[in-house]
C-alpha cells in the first residue's frame, strides 16, 4: 500500500492508493503465461480453398475438405470458403497437463466424472472476422499425435456456458488409432484420428472406470478459495481434475477420485503481499482421504517453470 499525504499537514483530502487484493483473476493471468506460443497456430487462407491439410508445430493435423459446403454462419446459412476474403483457422493445442490447467479445461465431464485424454485441441474458424461453425451434416477430420495410442477413445466436445468451460460431453463417435508420415517423410507418426461434429474445444477421451471416492485437501487458514486454486494431477495418464473449494471450511475436494491412482496435488496461491505460493504433494488415492498440504513460497518464474513441466 502506498499512501501519499499533501504537502501541508493540515490538508484533509489525503489520497490513499491501495493495490487491489489478489483474486483468482490474478492467478488466471499467471496461468495464461504457461502455454508455449507454439501451441497456438493461425492459418490464414483466401479465395477458393482446395482440399488441404493444416499441420501445427506440435504435430496436430486438421483436414479441410469440400470447403464450399463445410461451414455455416451464425444464421445457419452456408458460407462457401471462396466467399471469404480472409478465412482464418486457429488451432490451439493442449497436450500437456500444465497446459490443461492453464487453459481451464480439466479432463472431467459436465457431471465432473474423470476422463483420460488422448489430447485436445480448440479450433476456431472465421470468415472476414465473423465466426463460423460446421454444417450439421459435416464433420472435421483431425489427427493428434500420441506415442502409444489407447483403445476405446471417443470424441468429446467442450461445453461452454457464459464464456466459461463447464466440462466435456461425449459425442459417442469413435476415435481411431492411425499412422501418418512425418513432414520430412523419413519416419512414421502414431496417434489418434477423429471426426468431430463441432468446432471449439475437441477432445479424445475415455472414462476412468474405477471405483471412486471423495478426496480432499486442507490448506493453512491463510490459503482460501479467494486466493488459491487446487488441482489433482494424475501421474501415469493425461488427466487433471479441479478440486472444488468449500467456502465455509476452506477445504478443496474432488468427489470422483478413482481408487489406487498415483496423483500429485498442485495448489497455486497469491497472497495479499503479492507473493506466490506453490503446493506440491504426491499420494495415492485411498478411501475418503483428506491430505494436508502446506504451500511453499516461490517466485513467479519458479511457479511458471513448475507448471510448464507437469
PDB file of C-alpha atoms in Angstrom, residues 135-277:
ATOM      1  CA  UNK A 135     -22.667 -27.516 -41.012  1.00  0.00           C
ATOM      2  CA  UNK A 136     -24.884 -30.037 -39.209  1.00  0.00           C
ATOM      3  CA  UNK A 137     -24.195 -32.724 -41.811  1.00  0.00           C
ATOM      4  CA  UNK A 138     -20.404 -32.309 -41.802  1.00  0.00           C
ATOM      5  CA  UNK A 139     -17.545 -33.436 -39.570  1.00  0.00           C
ATOM      6  CA  UNK A 140     -13.957 -32.229 -39.314  1.00  0.00           C
ATOM      7  CA  UNK A 141     -11.108 -34.721 -39.577  1.00  0.00           C
ATOM      8  CA  UNK A 142      -8.342 -34.198 -37.006  1.00  0.00           C
ATOM      9  CA  UNK A 143      -5.199 -36.176 -36.204  1.00  0.00           C
ATOM     10  CA  UNK A 144      -3.446 -35.857 -32.818  1.00  0.00           C
ATOM     11  CA  UNK A 145      -0.015 -37.443 -32.286  1.00  0.00           C
ATOM     12  CA  UNK A 146       0.467 -39.934 -29.427  1.00  0.00           C
ATOM     13  CA  UNK A 147       3.354 -42.278 -28.711  1.00  0.00           C
ATOM     14  CA  UNK A 148       1.170 -45.156 -27.509  1.00  0.00           C
ATOM     15  CA  UNK A 149      -2.457 -44.526 -28.537  1.00  0.00           C
ATOM     16  CA  UNK A 150      -5.005 -46.254 -26.301  1.00  0.00           C
ATOM     17  CA  UNK A 151      -8.153 -48.168 -27.186  1.00  0.00           C
ATOM     18  CA  UNK A 152     -11.770 -47.189 -26.585  1.00  0.00           C
ATOM     19  CA  UNK A 153     -11.374 -43.451 -27.029  1.00  0.00           C
ATOM     20  CA  UNK A 154     -14.378 -41.408 -28.165  1.00  0.00           C
ATOM     21  CA  UNK A 155     -14.842 -37.824 -29.338  1.00  0.00           C
ATOM     22  CA  UNK A 156     -15.837 -35.324 -26.650  1.00  0.00           C
ATOM     23  CA  UNK A 157     -16.934 -31.736 -27.209  1.00  0.00           C
ATOM     24  CA  UNK A 158     -16.236 -28.924 -24.759  1.00  0.00           C
ATOM     25  CA  UNK A 159     -19.335 -27.312 -23.251  1.00  0.00           C
ATOM     26  CA  UNK A 160     -19.116 -23.552 -22.806  1.00  0.00           C
ATOM     27  CA  UNK A 161     -21.695 -21.588 -20.800  1.00  0.00           C
ATOM     28  CA  UNK A 162     -21.470 -17.831 -20.293  1.00  0.00           C
ATOM     29  CA  UNK A 163     -17.944 -17.916 -21.747  1.00  0.00           C
ATOM     30  CA  UNK A 164     -16.910 -20.453 -19.090  1.00  0.00           C
ATOM     31  CA  UNK A 165     -15.784 -24.022 -19.742  1.00  0.00           C
ATOM     32  CA  UNK A 166     -18.033 -26.373 -17.720  1.00  0.00           C
ATOM     33  CA  UNK A 167     -16.861 -29.809 -18.871  1.00  0.00           C
ATOM     34  CA  UNK A 168     -16.706 -32.351 -21.674  1.00  0.00           C
ATOM     35  CA  UNK A 169     -19.683 -34.068 -23.313  1.00  0.00           C
ATOM     36  CA  UNK A 170     -19.416 -37.432 -25.083  1.00  0.00           C
ATOM     37  CA  UNK A 171     -20.467 -37.340 -28.739  1.00  0.00           C
ATOM     38  CA  UNK A 172     -20.459 -41.139 -28.918  1.00  0.00           C
ATOM     39  CA  UNK A 173     -18.282 -41.011 -32.034  1.00  0.00           C
ATOM     40  CA  UNK A 174     -15.297 -43.398 -32.094  1.00  0.00           C
ATOM     41  CA  UNK A 175     -11.647 -42.350 -32.207  1.00  0.00           C
ATOM     42  CA  UNK A 176      -9.302 -44.410 -34.374  1.00  0.00           C
ATOM     43  CA  UNK A 177      -5.638 -45.281 -33.977  1.00  0.00           C
ATOM     44  CA  UNK A 178      -3.704 -44.085 -37.007  1.00  0.00           C
ATOM     45  CA  UNK A 179      -0.291 -43.619 -38.569  1.00  0.00           C
ATOM     46  CA  UNK A 180       0.949 -40.946 -40.945  1.00  0.00           C
ATOM     47  CA  UNK A 181       4.340 -39.827 -42.282  1.00  0.00           C
ATOM     48  CA  UNK A 182       6.385 -37.063 -40.700  1.00  0.00           C
ATOM     49  CA  UNK A 183       6.684 -33.895 -42.824  1.00  0.00           C
ATOM     50  CA  UNK A 184      10.146 -34.984 -43.986  1.00  0.00           C
ATOM     51  CA  UNK A 185       8.780 -38.409 -44.899  1.00  0.00           C
ATOM     52  CA  UNK A 186      11.548 -40.261 -43.067  1.00  0.00           C
ATOM     53  CA  UNK A 187       9.556 -41.567 -40.110  1.00  0.00           C
ATOM     54  CA  UNK A 188       6.016 -42.540 -39.170  1.00  0.00           C
ATOM     55  CA  UNK A 189       3.887 -40.731 -36.582  1.00  0.00           C
ATOM     56  CA  UNK A 190       1.385 -42.653 -34.461  1.00  0.00           C
ATOM     57  CA  UNK A 191      -1.676 -41.105 -32.889  1.00  0.00           C
ATOM     58  CA  UNK A 192      -5.421 -40.630 -32.946  1.00  0.00           C
ATOM     59  CA  UNK A 193      -7.722 -39.844 -35.847  1.00  0.00           C
ATOM     60  CA  UNK A 194     -11.153 -38.445 -35.121  1.00  0.00           C
ATOM     61  CA  UNK A 195     -14.076 -36.815 -36.897  1.00  0.00           C
ATOM     62  CA  UNK A 196     -15.574 -34.030 -34.821  1.00  0.00           C
ATOM     63  CA  UNK A 197     -19.150 -32.759 -35.313  1.00  0.00           C
ATOM     64  CA  UNK A 198     -18.231 -29.464 -33.642  1.00  0.00           C
ATOM     65  CA  UNK A 199     -15.582 -26.764 -33.601  1.00  0.00           C
ATOM     66  CA  UNK A 200     -14.191 -25.032 -30.488  1.00  0.00           C
ATOM     67  CA  UNK A 201     -12.750 -27.425 -27.864  1.00  0.00           C
ATOM     68  CA  UNK A 202     -12.445 -31.026 -29.065  1.00  0.00           C
ATOM     69  CA  UNK A 203     -11.040 -33.940 -27.079  1.00  0.00           C
ATOM     70  CA  UNK A 204     -10.453 -37.663 -27.489  1.00  0.00           C
ATOM     71  CA  UNK A 205     -11.113 -39.387 -24.174  1.00  0.00           C
ATOM     72  CA  UNK A 206     -12.167 -42.487 -22.348  1.00  0.00           C
ATOM     73  CA  UNK A 207     -13.773 -42.767 -18.926  1.00  0.00           C
ATOM     74  CA  UNK A 208     -11.657 -43.823 -15.954  1.00  0.00           C
ATOM     75  CA  UNK A 209     -13.974 -46.643 -14.905  1.00  0.00           C
ATOM     76  CA  UNK A 210     -12.684 -47.396 -11.422  1.00  0.00           C
ATOM     77  CA  UNK A 211     -14.416 -47.274  -8.059  1.00  0.00           C
ATOM     78  CA  UNK A 212     -14.337 -43.670  -6.888  1.00  0.00           C
ATOM     79  CA  UNK A 213     -14.148 -41.854  -3.583  1.00  0.00           C
ATOM     80  CA  UNK A 214     -14.043 -38.338  -2.199  1.00  0.00           C
ATOM     81  CA  UNK A 215     -10.572 -36.800  -1.999  1.00  0.00           C
ATOM     82  CA  UNK A 216      -9.947 -33.519  -0.171  1.00  0.00           C
ATOM     83  CA  UNK A 217      -7.072 -31.151   0.523  1.00  0.00           C
ATOM     84  CA  UNK A 218      -6.735 -28.965   3.609  1.00  0.00           C
ATOM     85  CA  UNK A 219      -4.600 -25.828   3.318  1.00  0.00           C
ATOM     86  CA  UNK A 220      -3.454 -23.481   6.098  1.00  0.00           C
ATOM     87  CA  UNK A 221      -6.017 -20.821   7.012  1.00  0.00           C
ATOM     88  CA  UNK A 222      -4.288 -18.082   5.016  1.00  0.00           C
ATOM     89  CA  UNK A 223      -4.963 -20.001   1.777  1.00  0.00           C
ATOM     90  CA  UNK A 224      -8.593 -19.930   0.757  1.00  0.00           C
ATOM     91  CA  UNK A 225     -10.935 -20.018  -2.267  1.00  0.00           C
ATOM     92  CA  UNK A 226     -10.301 -16.305  -2.874  1.00  0.00           C
ATOM     93  CA  UNK A 227      -6.534 -16.594  -3.346  1.00  0.00           C
ATOM     94  CA  UNK A 228      -5.932 -20.265  -4.217  1.00  0.00           C
ATOM     95  CA  UNK A 229      -6.773 -22.912  -6.791  1.00  0.00           C
ATOM     96  CA  UNK A 230      -6.144 -26.636  -6.401  1.00  0.00           C
ATOM     97  CA  UNK A 231      -5.744 -29.482  -8.892  1.00  0.00           C
ATOM     98  CA  UNK A 232      -5.496 -33.261  -8.875  1.00  0.00           C
ATOM     99  CA  UNK A 233      -2.871 -34.212 -11.471  1.00  0.00           C
ATOM    100  CA  UNK A 234      -2.611 -37.920 -12.329  1.00  0.00           C
ATOM    101  CA  UNK A 235       0.863 -39.396 -12.755  1.00  0.00           C
ATOM    102  CA  UNK A 236       0.528 -42.071 -15.422  1.00  0.00           C
ATOM    103  CA  UNK A 237      -2.389 -40.839 -17.520  1.00  0.00           C
ATOM    104  CA  UNK A 238      -3.238 -37.467 -19.072  1.00  0.00           C
ATOM    105  CA  UNK A 239      -5.885 -36.499 -16.535  1.00  0.00           C
ATOM    106  CA  UNK A 240      -6.436 -33.377 -14.434  1.00  0.00           C
ATOM    107  CA  UNK A 241      -9.338 -32.600 -12.094  1.00  0.00           C
ATOM    108  CA  UNK A 242     -10.105 -29.359 -10.297  1.00  0.00           C
ATOM    109  CA  UNK A 243     -10.523 -29.620  -6.534  1.00  0.00           C
ATOM    110  CA  UNK A 244     -13.620 -27.558  -5.775  1.00  0.00           C
ATOM    111  CA  UNK A 245     -13.408 -25.182  -2.831  1.00  0.00           C
ATOM    112  CA  UNK A 246     -15.830 -25.164   0.071  1.00  0.00           C
ATOM    113  CA  UNK A 247     -16.149 -21.501   1.001  1.00  0.00           C
ATOM    114  CA  UNK A 248     -17.086 -22.322   4.587  1.00  0.00           C
ATOM    115  CA  UNK A 249     -14.343 -24.758   5.553  1.00  0.00           C
ATOM    116  CA  UNK A 250     -11.659 -23.748   3.049  1.00  0.00           C
ATOM    117  CA  UNK A 251     -11.261 -27.423   2.092  1.00  0.00           C
ATOM    118  CA  UNK A 252     -10.769 -28.310  -1.582  1.00  0.00           C
ATOM    119  CA  UNK A 253     -12.371 -31.590  -2.735  1.00  0.00           C
ATOM    120  CA  UNK A 254     -12.976 -33.802  -5.763  1.00  0.00           C
ATOM    121  CA  UNK A 255     -15.831 -36.270  -5.353  1.00  0.00           C
ATOM    122  CA  UNK A 256     -14.983 -38.762  -8.138  1.00  0.00           C
ATOM    123  CA  UNK A 257     -11.349 -39.700  -7.468  1.00  0.00           C
ATOM    124  CA  UNK A 258     -10.551 -43.260  -8.669  1.00  0.00           C
ATOM    125  CA  UNK A 259      -9.042 -45.681  -6.156  1.00  0.00           C
ATOM    126  CA  UNK A 260      -5.409 -46.681  -6.394  1.00  0.00           C
ATOM    127  CA  UNK A 261      -4.114 -43.942  -8.713  1.00  0.00           C
ATOM    128  CA  UNK A 262      -0.877 -42.104  -8.035  1.00  0.00           C
ATOM    129  CA  UNK A 263      -1.571 -38.375  -8.064  1.00  0.00           C
ATOM    130  CA  UNK A 264       0.099 -35.047  -7.493  1.00  0.00           C
ATOM    131  CA  UNK A 265      -1.791 -32.332  -5.620  1.00  0.00           C
ATOM    132  CA  UNK A 266      -0.946 -28.909  -7.033  1.00  0.00           C
ATOM    133  CA  UNK A 267      -2.118 -25.672  -5.449  1.00  0.00           C
ATOM    134  CA  UNK A 268      -1.474 -22.199  -6.824  1.00  0.00           C
ATOM    135  CA  UNK A 269      -1.866 -19.205  -4.489  1.00  0.00           C
ATOM    136  CA  UNK A 270      -1.153 -15.486  -4.416  1.00  0.00           C
ATOM    137  CA  UNK A 271      -1.430 -13.719  -1.069  1.00  0.00           C
ATOM    138  CA  UNK A 272      -2.154 -10.085  -0.187  1.00  0.00           C
ATOM    139  CA  UNK A 273       1.554  -9.236  -0.074  1.00  0.00           C
ATOM    140  CA  UNK A 274       1.914 -10.228  -3.752  1.00  0.00           C
ATOM    141  CA  UNK A 275       3.809 -13.445  -3.033  1.00  0.00           C
ATOM    142  CA  UNK A 276       3.241 -16.688  -4.919  1.00  0.00           C
ATOM    143  CA  UNK A 277       2.845 -19.999  -3.101  1.00  0.00           C
TER     144      UNK A 277
END
